[in-house]
Amino acid sequence: MDLIPASIRPFMRAAFLPKVSEGDGALKASKFWGKPWLNKNEDWPVCQHCGKPMQLFLQLNLNSLPESIQGEFGTGLLQLFYCTSTDTNCEVECEAWLPFAKSMLVLCCST
Ligand SMILES: [Zn+2]
């Protein structure tokens, strides 16, 4: 803590280093790709720009975060879908890195 300048301490955030392994995990597991948990009547999210199914980029099971940050972001699943289509280059045309872009979607789900 003493190594961190006082001027930037207010911007400190808790973080953790995820343990990763190859392959798709359980449906509700935290993962960087694979099959996401979707509600029974929920369709796979599609890109609002090209209309194609979007890639699951990240699914975080907030209930299984390290104890030091448990509950800090709520409960359930946090999912990020991101269009990787190169046919229409949705990432660039929609500026997918910005909030509310048409070619990405963030979902919070209670499972
Ligand atoms: Zn797209």
CSV table of C-alpha atoms in Angstrom, one decimal, residues 44-104:
chain,number,residue,atom,x,y,z
A,44,TRP,CA,-28.8,-16.9,-28.3
A,45,PRO,CA,-28.0,-13.2,-28.5
A,46,VAL,CA,-27.5,-11.8,-32.0
A,47,CYS,CA,-25.6,-8.8,-33.2
A,48,GLN,CA,-27.9,-5.8,-33.9
A,49,HIS,CA,-25.6,-4.9,-36.8
A,50,CYS,CA,-25.2,-8.1,-38.8
A,51,GLY,CA,-27.9,-10.3,-37.3
A,52,LYS,CA,-25.5,-13.2,-36.6
A,53,PRO,CA,-25.1,-15.0,-33.3
A,54,MET,CA,-22.5,-13.3,-31.1
A,55,GLN,CA,-19.6,-15.0,-29.5
A,56,LEU,CA,-19.6,-15.5,-25.8
A,57,PHE,CA,-16.6,-13.5,-24.7
A,58,LEU,CA,-16.9,-13.9,-20.9
A,59,GLN,CA,-19.3,-15.4,-18.4
A,60,LEU,CA,-18.6,-14.7,-14.7
A,61,ASN,CA,-20.4,-16.6,-12.0
A,62,LEU,CA,-20.5,-13.8,-9.4
A,63,ASN,CA,-21.4,-16.3,-6.7
A,64,SER,CA,-18.0,-18.0,-7.1
A,65,LEU,CA,-15.8,-15.0,-7.1
A,66,PRO,CA,-13.0,-14.9,-4.5
A,67,GLU,CA,-14.2,-14.2,-1.0
A,68,SER,CA,-12.5,-10.8,-0.9
A,69,ILE,CA,-14.9,-9.5,-3.6
A,70,GLN,CA,-17.9,-11.7,-3.0
A,71,GLY,CA,-21.1,-9.7,-3.4
A,72,GLU,CA,-19.4,-6.6,-4.6
A,73,PHE,CA,-20.9,-6.9,-8.1
A,74,GLY,CA,-24.1,-8.6,-7.2
A,75,THR,CA,-25.1,-12.3,-7.6
A,76,GLY,CA,-25.9,-14.6,-10.5
A,77,LEU,CA,-24.1,-14.5,-13.9
A,78,LEU,CA,-22.5,-11.6,-15.7
A,79,GLN,CA,-22.1,-12.3,-19.4
A,80,LEU,CA,-20.5,-10.4,-22.3
A,81,PHE,CA,-21.3,-11.3,-25.9
A,82,TYR,CA,-19.2,-9.8,-28.6
A,83,CYS,CA,-19.7,-10.0,-32.4
A,84,THR,CA,-16.6,-11.3,-34.1
A,85,SER,CA,-18.0,-11.3,-37.6
A,86,THR,CA,-15.5,-10.1,-40.2
A,87,ASP,CA,-18.0,-10.1,-43.0
A,88,THR,CA,-19.3,-6.7,-42.0
A,89,ASN,CA,-16.5,-5.9,-39.5
A,90,CYS,CA,-19.0,-5.2,-36.7
A,91,GLU,CA,-16.3,-4.5,-34.2
A,92,VAL,CA,-15.0,-1.5,-36.1
A,93,GLU,CA,-18.2,-0.3,-37.7
A,94,CYS,CA,-20.1,-0.4,-34.4
A,95,GLU,CA,-17.2,0.7,-32.2
A,96,ALA,CA,-17.9,-2.5,-30.1
A,97,TRP,CA,-15.4,-1.4,-27.4
A,98,LEU,CA,-17.8,1.4,-26.4
A,99,PRO,CA,-20.8,1.0,-24.0
A,100,PHE,CA,-24.1,0.2,-25.7
A,101,ALA,CA,-22.6,-0.7,-29.1
A,102,LYS,CA,-24.9,-2.7,-31.4
A,103,SER,CA,-22.3,-5.5,-31.8
A,104,MET,CA,-21.9,-6.4,-28.1
